[in-house]
Every structure is written in C-alpha cells, then in structure tokens.
PDB file of C-alpha atoms in Angstrom:
ATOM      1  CA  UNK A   1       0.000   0.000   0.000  1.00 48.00           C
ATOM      2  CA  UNK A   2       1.484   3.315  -0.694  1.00 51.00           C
ATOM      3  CA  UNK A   3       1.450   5.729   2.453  1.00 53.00           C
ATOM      4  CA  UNK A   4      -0.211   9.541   1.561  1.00 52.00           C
ATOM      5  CA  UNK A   5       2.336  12.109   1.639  1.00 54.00           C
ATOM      6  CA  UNK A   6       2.057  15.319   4.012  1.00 54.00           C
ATOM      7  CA  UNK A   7       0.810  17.253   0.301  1.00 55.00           C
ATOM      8  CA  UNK A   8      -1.504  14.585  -0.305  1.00 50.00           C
ATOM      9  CA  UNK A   9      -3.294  14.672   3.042  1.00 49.00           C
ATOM     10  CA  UNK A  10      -3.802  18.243   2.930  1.00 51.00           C
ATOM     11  CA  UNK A  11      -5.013  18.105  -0.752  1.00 49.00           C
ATOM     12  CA  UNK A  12      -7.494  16.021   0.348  1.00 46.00           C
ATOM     13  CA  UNK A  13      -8.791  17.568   3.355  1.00 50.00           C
ATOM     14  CA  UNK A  14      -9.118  20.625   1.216  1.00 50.00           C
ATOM     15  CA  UNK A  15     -11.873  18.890  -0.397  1.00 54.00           C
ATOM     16  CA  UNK A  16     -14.064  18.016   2.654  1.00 59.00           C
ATOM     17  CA  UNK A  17     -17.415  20.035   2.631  1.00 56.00           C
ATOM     18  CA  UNK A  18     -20.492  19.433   4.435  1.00 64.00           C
ATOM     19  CA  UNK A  19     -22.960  16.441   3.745  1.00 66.00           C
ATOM     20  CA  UNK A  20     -25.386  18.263   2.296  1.00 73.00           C
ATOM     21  CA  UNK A  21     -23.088  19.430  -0.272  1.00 79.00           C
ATOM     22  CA  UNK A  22     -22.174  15.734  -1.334  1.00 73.00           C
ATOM     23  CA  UNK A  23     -25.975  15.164  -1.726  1.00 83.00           C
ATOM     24  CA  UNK A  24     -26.405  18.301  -3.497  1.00 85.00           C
ATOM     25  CA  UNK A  25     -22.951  17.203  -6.084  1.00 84.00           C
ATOM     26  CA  UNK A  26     -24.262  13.139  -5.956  1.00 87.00           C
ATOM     27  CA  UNK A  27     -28.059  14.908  -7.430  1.00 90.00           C
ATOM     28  CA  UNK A  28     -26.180  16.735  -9.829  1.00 91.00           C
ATOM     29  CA  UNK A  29     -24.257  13.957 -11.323  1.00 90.00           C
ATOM     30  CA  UNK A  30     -27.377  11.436 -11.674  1.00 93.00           C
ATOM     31  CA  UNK A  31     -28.991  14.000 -12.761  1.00 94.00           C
ATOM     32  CA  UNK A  32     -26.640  14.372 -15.696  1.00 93.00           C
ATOM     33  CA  UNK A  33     -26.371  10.784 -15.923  1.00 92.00           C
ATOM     34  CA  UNK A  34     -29.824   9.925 -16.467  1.00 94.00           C
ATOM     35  CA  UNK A  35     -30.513  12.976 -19.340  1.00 95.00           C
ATOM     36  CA  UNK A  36     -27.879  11.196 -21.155  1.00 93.00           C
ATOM     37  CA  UNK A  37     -29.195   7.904 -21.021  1.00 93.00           C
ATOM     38  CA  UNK A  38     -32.363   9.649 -22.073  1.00 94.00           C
ATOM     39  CA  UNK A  39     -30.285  11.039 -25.347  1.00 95.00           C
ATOM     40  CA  UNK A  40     -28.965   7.830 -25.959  1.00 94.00           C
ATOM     41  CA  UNK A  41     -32.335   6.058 -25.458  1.00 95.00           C
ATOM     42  CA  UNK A  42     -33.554   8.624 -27.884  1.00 95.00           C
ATOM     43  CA  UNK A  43     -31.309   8.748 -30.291  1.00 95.00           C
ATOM     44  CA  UNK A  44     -30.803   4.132 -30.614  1.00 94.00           C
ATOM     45  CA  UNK A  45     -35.028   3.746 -30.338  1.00 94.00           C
ATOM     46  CA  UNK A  46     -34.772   6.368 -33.210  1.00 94.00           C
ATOM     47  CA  UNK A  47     -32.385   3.851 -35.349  1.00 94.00           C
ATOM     48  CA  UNK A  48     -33.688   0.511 -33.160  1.00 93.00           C
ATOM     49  CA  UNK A  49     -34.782  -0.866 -36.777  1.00 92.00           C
ATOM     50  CA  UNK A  50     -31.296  -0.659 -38.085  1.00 93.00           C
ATOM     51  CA  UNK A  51     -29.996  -1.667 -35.141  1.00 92.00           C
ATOM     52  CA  UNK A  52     -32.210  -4.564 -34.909  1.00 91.00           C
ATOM     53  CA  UNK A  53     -31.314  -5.815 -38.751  1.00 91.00           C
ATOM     54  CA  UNK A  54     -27.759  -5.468 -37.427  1.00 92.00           C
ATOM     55  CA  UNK A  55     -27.987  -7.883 -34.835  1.00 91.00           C
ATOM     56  CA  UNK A  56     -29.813 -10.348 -36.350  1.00 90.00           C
ATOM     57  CA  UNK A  57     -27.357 -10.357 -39.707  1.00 89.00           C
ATOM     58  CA  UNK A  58     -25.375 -13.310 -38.195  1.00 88.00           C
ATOM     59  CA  UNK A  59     -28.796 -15.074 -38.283  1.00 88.00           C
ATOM     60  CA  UNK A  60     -29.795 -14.133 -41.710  1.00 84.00           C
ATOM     61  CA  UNK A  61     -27.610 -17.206 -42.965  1.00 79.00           C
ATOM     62  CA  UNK A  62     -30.287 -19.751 -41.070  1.00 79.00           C
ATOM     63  CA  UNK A  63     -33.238 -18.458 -41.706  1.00 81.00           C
ATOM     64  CA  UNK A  64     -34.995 -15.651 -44.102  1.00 81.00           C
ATOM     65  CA  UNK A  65     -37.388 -14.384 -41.346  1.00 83.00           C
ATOM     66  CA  UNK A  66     -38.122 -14.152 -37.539  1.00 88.00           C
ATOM     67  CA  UNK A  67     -41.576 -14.656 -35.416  1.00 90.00           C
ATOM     68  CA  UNK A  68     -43.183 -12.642 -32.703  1.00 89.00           C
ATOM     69  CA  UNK A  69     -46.199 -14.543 -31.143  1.00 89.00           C
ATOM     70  CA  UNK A  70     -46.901 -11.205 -29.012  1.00 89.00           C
ATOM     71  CA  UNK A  71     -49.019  -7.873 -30.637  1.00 91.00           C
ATOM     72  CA  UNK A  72     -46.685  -5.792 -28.417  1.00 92.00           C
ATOM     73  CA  UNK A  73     -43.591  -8.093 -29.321  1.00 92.00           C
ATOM     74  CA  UNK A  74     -41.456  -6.341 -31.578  1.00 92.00           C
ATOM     75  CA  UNK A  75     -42.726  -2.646 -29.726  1.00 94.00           C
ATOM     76  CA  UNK A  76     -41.057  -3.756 -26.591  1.00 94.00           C
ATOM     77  CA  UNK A  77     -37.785  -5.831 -28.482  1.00 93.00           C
ATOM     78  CA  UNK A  78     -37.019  -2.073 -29.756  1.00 94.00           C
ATOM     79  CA  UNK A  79     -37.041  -0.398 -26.676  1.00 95.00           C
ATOM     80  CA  UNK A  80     -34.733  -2.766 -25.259  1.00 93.00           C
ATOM     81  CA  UNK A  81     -32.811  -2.199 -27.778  1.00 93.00           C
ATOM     82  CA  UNK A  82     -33.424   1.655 -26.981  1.00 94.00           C
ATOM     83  CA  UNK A  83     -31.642   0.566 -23.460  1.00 93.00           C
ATOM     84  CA  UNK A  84     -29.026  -1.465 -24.678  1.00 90.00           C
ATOM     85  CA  UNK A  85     -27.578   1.584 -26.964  1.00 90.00           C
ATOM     86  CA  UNK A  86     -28.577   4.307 -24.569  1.00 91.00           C
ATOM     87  CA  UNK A  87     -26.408   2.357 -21.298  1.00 89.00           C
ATOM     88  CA  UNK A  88     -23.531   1.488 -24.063  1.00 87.00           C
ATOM     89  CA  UNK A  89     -23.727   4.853 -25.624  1.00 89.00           C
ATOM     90  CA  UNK A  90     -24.293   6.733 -22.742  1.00 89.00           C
ATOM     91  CA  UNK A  91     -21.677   4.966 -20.346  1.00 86.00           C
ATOM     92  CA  UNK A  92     -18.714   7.717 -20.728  1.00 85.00           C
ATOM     93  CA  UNK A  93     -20.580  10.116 -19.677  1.00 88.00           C
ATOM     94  CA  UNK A  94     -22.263   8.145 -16.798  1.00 87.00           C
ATOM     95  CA  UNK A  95     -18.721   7.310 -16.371  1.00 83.00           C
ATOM     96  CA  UNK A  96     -17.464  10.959 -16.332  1.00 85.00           C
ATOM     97  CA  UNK A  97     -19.766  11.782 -13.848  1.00 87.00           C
ATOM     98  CA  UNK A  98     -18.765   8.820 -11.674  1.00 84.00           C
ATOM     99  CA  UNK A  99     -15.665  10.466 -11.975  1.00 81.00           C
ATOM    100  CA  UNK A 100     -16.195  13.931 -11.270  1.00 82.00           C
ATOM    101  CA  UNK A 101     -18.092  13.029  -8.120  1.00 81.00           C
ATOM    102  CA  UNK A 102     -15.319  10.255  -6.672  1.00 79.00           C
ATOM    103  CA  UNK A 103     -12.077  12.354  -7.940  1.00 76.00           C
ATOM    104  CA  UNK A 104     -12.132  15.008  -4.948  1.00 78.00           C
ATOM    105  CA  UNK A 105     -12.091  12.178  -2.036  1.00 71.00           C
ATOM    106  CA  UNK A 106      -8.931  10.150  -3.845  1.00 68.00           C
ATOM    107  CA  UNK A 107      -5.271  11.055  -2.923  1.00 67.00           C
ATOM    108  CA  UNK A 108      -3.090  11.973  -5.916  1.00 71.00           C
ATOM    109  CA  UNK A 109      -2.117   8.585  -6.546  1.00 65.00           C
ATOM    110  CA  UNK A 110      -5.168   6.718  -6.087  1.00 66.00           C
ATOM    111  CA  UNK A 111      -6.248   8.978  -8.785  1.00 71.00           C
ATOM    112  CA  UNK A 112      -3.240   7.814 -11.199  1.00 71.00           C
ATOM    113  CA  UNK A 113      -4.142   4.273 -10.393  1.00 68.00           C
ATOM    114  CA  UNK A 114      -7.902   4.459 -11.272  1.00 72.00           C
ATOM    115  CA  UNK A 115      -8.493   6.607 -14.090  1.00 72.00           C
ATOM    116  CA  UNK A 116      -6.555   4.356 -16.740  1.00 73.00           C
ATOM    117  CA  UNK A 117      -9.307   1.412 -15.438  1.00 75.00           C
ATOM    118  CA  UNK A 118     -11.765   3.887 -15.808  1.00 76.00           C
ATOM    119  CA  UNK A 119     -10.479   4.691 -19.604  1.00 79.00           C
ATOM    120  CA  UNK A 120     -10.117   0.863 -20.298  1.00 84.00           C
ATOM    121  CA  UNK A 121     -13.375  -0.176 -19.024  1.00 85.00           C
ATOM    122  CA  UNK A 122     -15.561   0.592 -22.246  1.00 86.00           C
ATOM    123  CA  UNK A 123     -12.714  -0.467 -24.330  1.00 87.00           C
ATOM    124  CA  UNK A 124     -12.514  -3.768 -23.275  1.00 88.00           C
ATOM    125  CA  UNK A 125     -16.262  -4.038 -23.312  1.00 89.00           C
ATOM    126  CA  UNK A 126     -16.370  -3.284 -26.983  1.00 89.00           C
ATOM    127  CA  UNK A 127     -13.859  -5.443 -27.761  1.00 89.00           C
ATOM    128  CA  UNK A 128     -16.181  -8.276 -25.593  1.00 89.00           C
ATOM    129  CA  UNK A 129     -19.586  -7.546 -27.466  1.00 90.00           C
ATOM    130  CA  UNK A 130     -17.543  -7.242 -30.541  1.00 91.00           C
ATOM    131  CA  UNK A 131     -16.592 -11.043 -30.255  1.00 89.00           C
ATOM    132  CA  UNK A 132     -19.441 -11.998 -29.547  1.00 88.00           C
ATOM    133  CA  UNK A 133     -20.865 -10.714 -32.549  1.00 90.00           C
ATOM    134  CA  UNK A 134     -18.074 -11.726 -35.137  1.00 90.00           C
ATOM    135  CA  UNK A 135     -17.294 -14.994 -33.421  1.00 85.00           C
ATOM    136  CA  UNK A 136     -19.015 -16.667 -31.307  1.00 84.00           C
ATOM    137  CA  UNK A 137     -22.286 -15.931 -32.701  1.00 86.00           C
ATOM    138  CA  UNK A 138     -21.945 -17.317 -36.218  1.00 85.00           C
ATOM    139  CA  UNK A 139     -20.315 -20.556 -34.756  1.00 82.00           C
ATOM    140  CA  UNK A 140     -23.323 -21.038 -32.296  1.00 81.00           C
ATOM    141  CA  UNK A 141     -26.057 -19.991 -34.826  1.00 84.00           C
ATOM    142  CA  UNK A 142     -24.603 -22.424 -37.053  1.00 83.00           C
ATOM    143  CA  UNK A 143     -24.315 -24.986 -34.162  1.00 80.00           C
ATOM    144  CA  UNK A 144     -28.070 -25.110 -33.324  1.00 80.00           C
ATOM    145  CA  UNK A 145     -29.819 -24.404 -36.925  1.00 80.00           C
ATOM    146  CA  UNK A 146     -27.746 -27.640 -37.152  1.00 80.00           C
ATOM    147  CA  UNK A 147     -30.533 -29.110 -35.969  1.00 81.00           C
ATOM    148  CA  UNK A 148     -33.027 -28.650 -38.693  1.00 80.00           C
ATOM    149  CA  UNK A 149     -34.080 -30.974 -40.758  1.00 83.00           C
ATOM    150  CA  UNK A 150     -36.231 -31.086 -44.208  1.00 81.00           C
ATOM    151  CA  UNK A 151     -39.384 -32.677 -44.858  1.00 80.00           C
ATOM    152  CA  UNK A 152     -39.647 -35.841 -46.709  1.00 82.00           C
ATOM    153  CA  UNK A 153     -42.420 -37.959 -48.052  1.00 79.00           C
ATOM    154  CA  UNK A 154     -41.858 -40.201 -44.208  1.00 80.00           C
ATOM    155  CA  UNK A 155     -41.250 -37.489 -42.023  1.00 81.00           C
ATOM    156  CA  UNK A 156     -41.887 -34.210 -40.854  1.00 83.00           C
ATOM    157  CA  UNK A 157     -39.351 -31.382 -41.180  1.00 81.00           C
ATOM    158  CA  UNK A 158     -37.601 -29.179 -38.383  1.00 83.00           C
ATOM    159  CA  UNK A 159     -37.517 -25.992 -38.906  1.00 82.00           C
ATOM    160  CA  UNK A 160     -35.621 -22.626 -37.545  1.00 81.00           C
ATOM    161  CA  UNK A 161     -38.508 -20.362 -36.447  1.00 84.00           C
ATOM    162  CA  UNK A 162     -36.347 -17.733 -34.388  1.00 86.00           C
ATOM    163  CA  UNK A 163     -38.868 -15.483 -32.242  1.00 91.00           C
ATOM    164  CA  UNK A 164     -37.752 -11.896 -32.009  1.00 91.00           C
ATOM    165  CA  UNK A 165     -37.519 -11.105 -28.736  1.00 90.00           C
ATOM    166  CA  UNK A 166     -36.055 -14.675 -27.567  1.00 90.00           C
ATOM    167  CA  UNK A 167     -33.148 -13.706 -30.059  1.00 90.00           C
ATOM    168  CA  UNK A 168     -32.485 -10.734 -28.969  1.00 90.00           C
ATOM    169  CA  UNK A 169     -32.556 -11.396 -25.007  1.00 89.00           C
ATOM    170  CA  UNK A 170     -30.080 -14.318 -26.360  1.00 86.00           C
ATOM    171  CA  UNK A 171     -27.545 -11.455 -28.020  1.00 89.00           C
ATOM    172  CA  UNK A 172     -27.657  -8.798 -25.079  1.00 88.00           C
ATOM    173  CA  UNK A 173     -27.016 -11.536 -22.266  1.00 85.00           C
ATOM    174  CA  UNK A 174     -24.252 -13.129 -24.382  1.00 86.00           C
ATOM    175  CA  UNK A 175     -22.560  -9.508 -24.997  1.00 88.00           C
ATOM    176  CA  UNK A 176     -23.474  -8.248 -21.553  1.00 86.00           C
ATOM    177  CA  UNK A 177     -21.559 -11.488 -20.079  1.00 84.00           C
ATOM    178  CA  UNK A 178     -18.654 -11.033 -22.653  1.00 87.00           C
ATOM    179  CA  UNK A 179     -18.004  -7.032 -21.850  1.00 88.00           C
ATOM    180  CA  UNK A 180     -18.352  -7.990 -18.121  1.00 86.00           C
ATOM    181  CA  UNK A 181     -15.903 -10.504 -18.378  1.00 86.00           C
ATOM    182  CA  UNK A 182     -13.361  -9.191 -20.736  1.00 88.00           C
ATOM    183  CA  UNK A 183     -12.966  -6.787 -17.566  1.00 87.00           C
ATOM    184  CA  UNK A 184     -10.817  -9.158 -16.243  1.00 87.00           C
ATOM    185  CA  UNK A 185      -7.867  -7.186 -16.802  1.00 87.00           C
ATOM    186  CA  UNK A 186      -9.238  -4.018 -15.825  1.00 86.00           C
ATOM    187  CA  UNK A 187     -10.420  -5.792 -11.758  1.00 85.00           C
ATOM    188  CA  UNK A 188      -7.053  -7.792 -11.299  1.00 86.00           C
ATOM    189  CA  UNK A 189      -4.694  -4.649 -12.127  1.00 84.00           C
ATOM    190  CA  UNK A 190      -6.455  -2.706 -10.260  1.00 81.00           C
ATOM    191  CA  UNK A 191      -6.505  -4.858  -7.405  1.00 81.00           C
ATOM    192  CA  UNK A 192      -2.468  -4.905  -8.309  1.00 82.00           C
ATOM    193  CA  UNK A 193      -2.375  -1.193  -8.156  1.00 78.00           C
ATOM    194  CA  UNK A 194      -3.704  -1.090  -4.104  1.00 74.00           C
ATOM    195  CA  UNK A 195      -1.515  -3.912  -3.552  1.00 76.00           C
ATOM    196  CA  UNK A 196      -4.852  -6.686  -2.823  1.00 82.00           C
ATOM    197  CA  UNK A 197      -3.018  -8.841  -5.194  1.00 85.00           C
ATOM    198  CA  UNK A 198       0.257  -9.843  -6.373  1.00 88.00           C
ATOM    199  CA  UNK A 199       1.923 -11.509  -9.563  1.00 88.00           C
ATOM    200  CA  UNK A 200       2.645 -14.225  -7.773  1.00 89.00           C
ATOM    201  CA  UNK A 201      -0.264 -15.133  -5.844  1.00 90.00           C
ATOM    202  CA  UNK A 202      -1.817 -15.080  -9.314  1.00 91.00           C
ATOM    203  CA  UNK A 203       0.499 -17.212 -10.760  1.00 92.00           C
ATOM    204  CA  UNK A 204       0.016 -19.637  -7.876  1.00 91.00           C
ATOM    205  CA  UNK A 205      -3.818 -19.374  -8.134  1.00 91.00           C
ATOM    206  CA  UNK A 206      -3.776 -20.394 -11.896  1.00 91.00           C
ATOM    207  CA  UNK A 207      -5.293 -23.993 -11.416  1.00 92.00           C
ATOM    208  CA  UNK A 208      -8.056 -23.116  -9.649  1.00 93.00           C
ATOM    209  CA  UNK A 209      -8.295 -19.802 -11.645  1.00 91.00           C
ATOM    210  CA  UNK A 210      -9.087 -21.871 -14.875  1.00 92.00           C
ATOM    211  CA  UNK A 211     -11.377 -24.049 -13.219  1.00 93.00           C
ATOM    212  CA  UNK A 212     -13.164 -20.941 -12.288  1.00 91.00           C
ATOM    213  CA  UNK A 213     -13.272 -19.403 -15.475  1.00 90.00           C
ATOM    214  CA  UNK A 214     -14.399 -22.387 -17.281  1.00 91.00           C
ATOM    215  CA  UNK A 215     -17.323 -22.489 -14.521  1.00 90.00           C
ATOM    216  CA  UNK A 216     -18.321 -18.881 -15.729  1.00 87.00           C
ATOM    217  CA  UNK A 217     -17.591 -19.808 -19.339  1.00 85.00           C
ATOM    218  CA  UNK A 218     -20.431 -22.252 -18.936  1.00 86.00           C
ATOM    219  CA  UNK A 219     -22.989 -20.565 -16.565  1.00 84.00           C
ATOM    220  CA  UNK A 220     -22.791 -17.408 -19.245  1.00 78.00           C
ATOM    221  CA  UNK A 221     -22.817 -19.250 -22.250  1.00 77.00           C
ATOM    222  CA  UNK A 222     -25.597 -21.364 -24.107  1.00 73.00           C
ATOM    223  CA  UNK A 223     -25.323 -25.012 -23.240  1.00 72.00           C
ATOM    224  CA  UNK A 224     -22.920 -26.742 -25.632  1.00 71.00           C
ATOM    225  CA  UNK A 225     -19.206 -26.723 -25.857  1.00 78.00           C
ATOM    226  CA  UNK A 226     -18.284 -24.618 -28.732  1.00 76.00           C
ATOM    227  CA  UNK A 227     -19.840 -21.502 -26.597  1.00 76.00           C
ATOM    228  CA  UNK A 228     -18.454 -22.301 -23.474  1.00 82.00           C
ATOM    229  CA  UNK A 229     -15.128 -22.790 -25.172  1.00 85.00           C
ATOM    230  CA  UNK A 230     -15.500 -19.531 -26.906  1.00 82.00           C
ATOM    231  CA  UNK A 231     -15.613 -17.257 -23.317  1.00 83.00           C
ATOM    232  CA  UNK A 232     -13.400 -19.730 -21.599  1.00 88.00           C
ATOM    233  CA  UNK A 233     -10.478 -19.635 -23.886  1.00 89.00           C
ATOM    234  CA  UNK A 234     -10.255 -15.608 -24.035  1.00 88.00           C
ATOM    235  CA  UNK A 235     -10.681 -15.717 -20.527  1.00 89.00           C
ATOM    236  CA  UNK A 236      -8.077 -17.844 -19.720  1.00 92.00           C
ATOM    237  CA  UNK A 237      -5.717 -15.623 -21.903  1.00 91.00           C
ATOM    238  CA  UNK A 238      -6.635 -12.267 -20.438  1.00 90.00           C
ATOM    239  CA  UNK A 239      -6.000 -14.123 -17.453  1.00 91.00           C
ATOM    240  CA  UNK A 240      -2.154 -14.471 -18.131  1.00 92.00           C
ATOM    241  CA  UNK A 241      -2.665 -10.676 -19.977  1.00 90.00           C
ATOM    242  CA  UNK A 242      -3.586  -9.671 -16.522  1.00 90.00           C
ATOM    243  CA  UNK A 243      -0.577 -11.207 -15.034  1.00 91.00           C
ATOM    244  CA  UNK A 244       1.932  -9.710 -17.143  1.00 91.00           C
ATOM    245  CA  UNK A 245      -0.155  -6.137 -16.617  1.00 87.00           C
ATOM    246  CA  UNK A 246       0.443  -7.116 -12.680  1.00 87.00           C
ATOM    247  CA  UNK A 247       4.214  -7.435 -13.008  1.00 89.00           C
ATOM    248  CA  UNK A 248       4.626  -4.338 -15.248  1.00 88.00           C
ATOM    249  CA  UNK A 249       2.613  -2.565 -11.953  1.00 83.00           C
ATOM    250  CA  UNK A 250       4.920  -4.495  -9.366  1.00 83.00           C
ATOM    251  CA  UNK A 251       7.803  -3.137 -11.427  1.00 85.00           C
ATOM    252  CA  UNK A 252       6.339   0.499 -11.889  1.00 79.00           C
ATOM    253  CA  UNK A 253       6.059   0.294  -7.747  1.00 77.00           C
ATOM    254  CA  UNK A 254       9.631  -0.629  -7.407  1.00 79.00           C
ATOM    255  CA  UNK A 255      11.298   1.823  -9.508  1.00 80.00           C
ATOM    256  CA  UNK A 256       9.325   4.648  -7.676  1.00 74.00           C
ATOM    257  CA  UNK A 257      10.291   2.788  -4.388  1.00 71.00           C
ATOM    258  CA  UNK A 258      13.654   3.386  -5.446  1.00 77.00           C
ATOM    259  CA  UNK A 259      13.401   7.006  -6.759  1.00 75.00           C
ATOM    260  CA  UNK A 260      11.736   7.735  -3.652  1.00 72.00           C
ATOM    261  CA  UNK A 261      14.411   6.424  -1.145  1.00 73.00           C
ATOM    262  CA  UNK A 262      17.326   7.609  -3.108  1.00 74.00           C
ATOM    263  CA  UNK A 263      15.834  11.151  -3.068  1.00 73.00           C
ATOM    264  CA  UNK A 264      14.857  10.514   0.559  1.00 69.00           C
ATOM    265  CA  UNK A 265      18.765   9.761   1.101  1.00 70.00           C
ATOM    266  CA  UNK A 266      20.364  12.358  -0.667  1.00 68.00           C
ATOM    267  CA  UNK A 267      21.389  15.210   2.275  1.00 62.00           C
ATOM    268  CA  UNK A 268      19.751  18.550   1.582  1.00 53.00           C
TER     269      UNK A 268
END
C-alpha cells in the first residue's frame, strides 16, 4: 500500500465540505447521468430498426425471417434495444460523472491508479460484445440451426422459427456477459495497483483460476461446448494478460520505491 504524503493529506482535506453538499454534487451527477441515457435512449429507439437488422445479420444465414407470437412483441424488443444503446452509448458520460463526483475524495495517486481502469473499461467491453458478434455468434447460430431438418415424403421437417424477442434477449445476455468478463484485466490490475493482489499469488492461483473461469464460461454461455469454449479460452488468456499487466505494476512500484528512497537519502 502506498502511504499519503504530508501534500496529499492536505489536498485532500481541502476537499471536505459538508454532507449536504455531497448530496447536493451526488443529485447533480445522476442527474446528468440519467438525461444522457435519455439522449442515448432517444437517439438508438430512433435507429432501433437498423440496429435490430444489425444484430440479427449473423442469423440471416439460417433463416430468411423471424416470429413474434406477441401484438406488443417487436414494440417492446425495440425499446430494449433503446436501453441497450442508450447504457452502451451513454456509459462515458455516466462514467465521467462517476468520476467527477469520486475524484475530490482520492489522494493523488489513487487517482493515477484508477483513471486508466476507468479509460479501459468501455474499451474492453467493446472489444467483448464485438466477439461476440463476429465470433461466437456465427459458430453457435450455425451450431443449433444444425438441428433442422427437411421434410420428406416419411417425415416431418424441423424448422428454424427464431422469435424476435427470444433472439435478442439471447444477443444482449451473451454480450453483456462477454463485456463484463473481458474486464478481467481491468479488476485484477487494479486490485495490483492497491496492492490486494500480487503476480505471484496469481500465478500460484492459476489452477483453480481456470477451473473458475471455465465455470463462468459455462454458466454465461448457451449449453454446448463450442460456446463455453468460446468465453473460456479468451478468458483464460486475459487471465495471463492480466498477469503480465500485474508485473509491469509491481515493477512500476519498485522503480518509484527506489526514486523515492534515493531522493529521501540524498542530504539537503
């Protein structure tokens, strides 16, 4: 853990105000938060038809059309997908206002340590959705349409009839549980940075790390083995990504360690 300095201390306590400032500050910044998640909502209902013929592309190899057994079906499918864009479009500035409201109570170098995360977050959740959508999805809709089978003159056929809003609850979850868990990274370096964890421990936790991940491979994943292998893999590889970010961080420390005692032992 790295002890405040004298400056640091008194930086901070020059930020204390009253409570019912705080309350005041916390209304302000959910205030801000929620008008743009409004904008967002606007403006992705607005395009939810594009969006929608977007998302369902990968599926447009298996079958030429999609169900709804519901009048209100496809009504309430695009404003989830109003909410999907307006949290992923809207999250830096949710996040900036997270931000703004948290900066004033962190010492100087908390604040080094958490605003790269902060930067990295919707990054690595992109990247997460994104293979969802390029990868895993084609292999899985192939996997399952699989299944069908065409009529003959002895038996009946099987045939893909995707329903809209099953489909699309299937997409969200699977890029929701992707972005979440391509944060990997972002949790165990930051947990490196306050000194909770160490490249080593990590290292020595490997085993039962994979395990682990494999378990949340297959509780977030549809139920065969080409999906669970699909989260489990990348996980297991921004696993070892996180512990090479972890002994860049334990190096960072020690240089400044360094710097910091040799200037500490220099006479004045």
């Amino acid at each position: 853990m790295i002890t405040p300095s004298p400056e640091d201390e008194a930086a901070l306590d020059a930020t204390k105000a009253p409570l019912m400032e705080h309350l005041l500050e916390l209304r302000t910044r959910l205030i801000w938060s929620v008008v743009s998640f409004g904008i967002c909502f606007g403006i992705s209902f607005g395009f939810a038809k594009q969006i929608f013929e977007f998302l369902t592309a990968p599926l447009h190899h298996a079958t030429n059309h999609m169900i709804y057994t519901a009048l209100t079906e496809v009504f309430f499918t695009y404003v989830k997908i109003g909410m999907f864009g307006g949290i992923c479009l809207g999250f830096p500035v949710i996040a900036a206002q997270i931000w703004i409201f948290v900066a004033p109570g962190l010492y100087r170098h908390e604040k080094r340590a958490f605003l790269p995360f902060l930067l990295w977050t919707p990054v690595l959740f992109t990247m997460g959705a994104a293979f969802v959508y390029y990868i895993m999805l084609p292999f899985s809709i192939k996997f399952f349409a699989g299944y069908q089978m065409p009529a003959t003159a002895d038996s009946m056929g099987v045939q893909l009839q995707a329903k809209v809003s099953d489909y699309l609850d299937f997409v969200m979850t699977l890029m929701f549980a992707f972005g979440l868990t391509f944060q990997l990274p972002v949790l165990l370096s930051l947990l490196a940075k306050v000194g909770i964890v160490t490249a080593k421990a990590l290292r020595e936790m490997r085993r039962y790390a994979i395990v682990a991940l494999f378990a949340v491979a297959a509780i977030f994943t549809p139920p065969d083995a080409i999906s669970m292998l699909s989260l489990a893999v990348p996980l297991v590889l921004l696993y070892e990504i996180s512990i090479l970010s972890v002994v860049m961080i334990e190096r960072g420390k020690a240089r400044e360690d360094a710097a910091r005692a040799a200037k500490d032992a220099t006479p004045a």
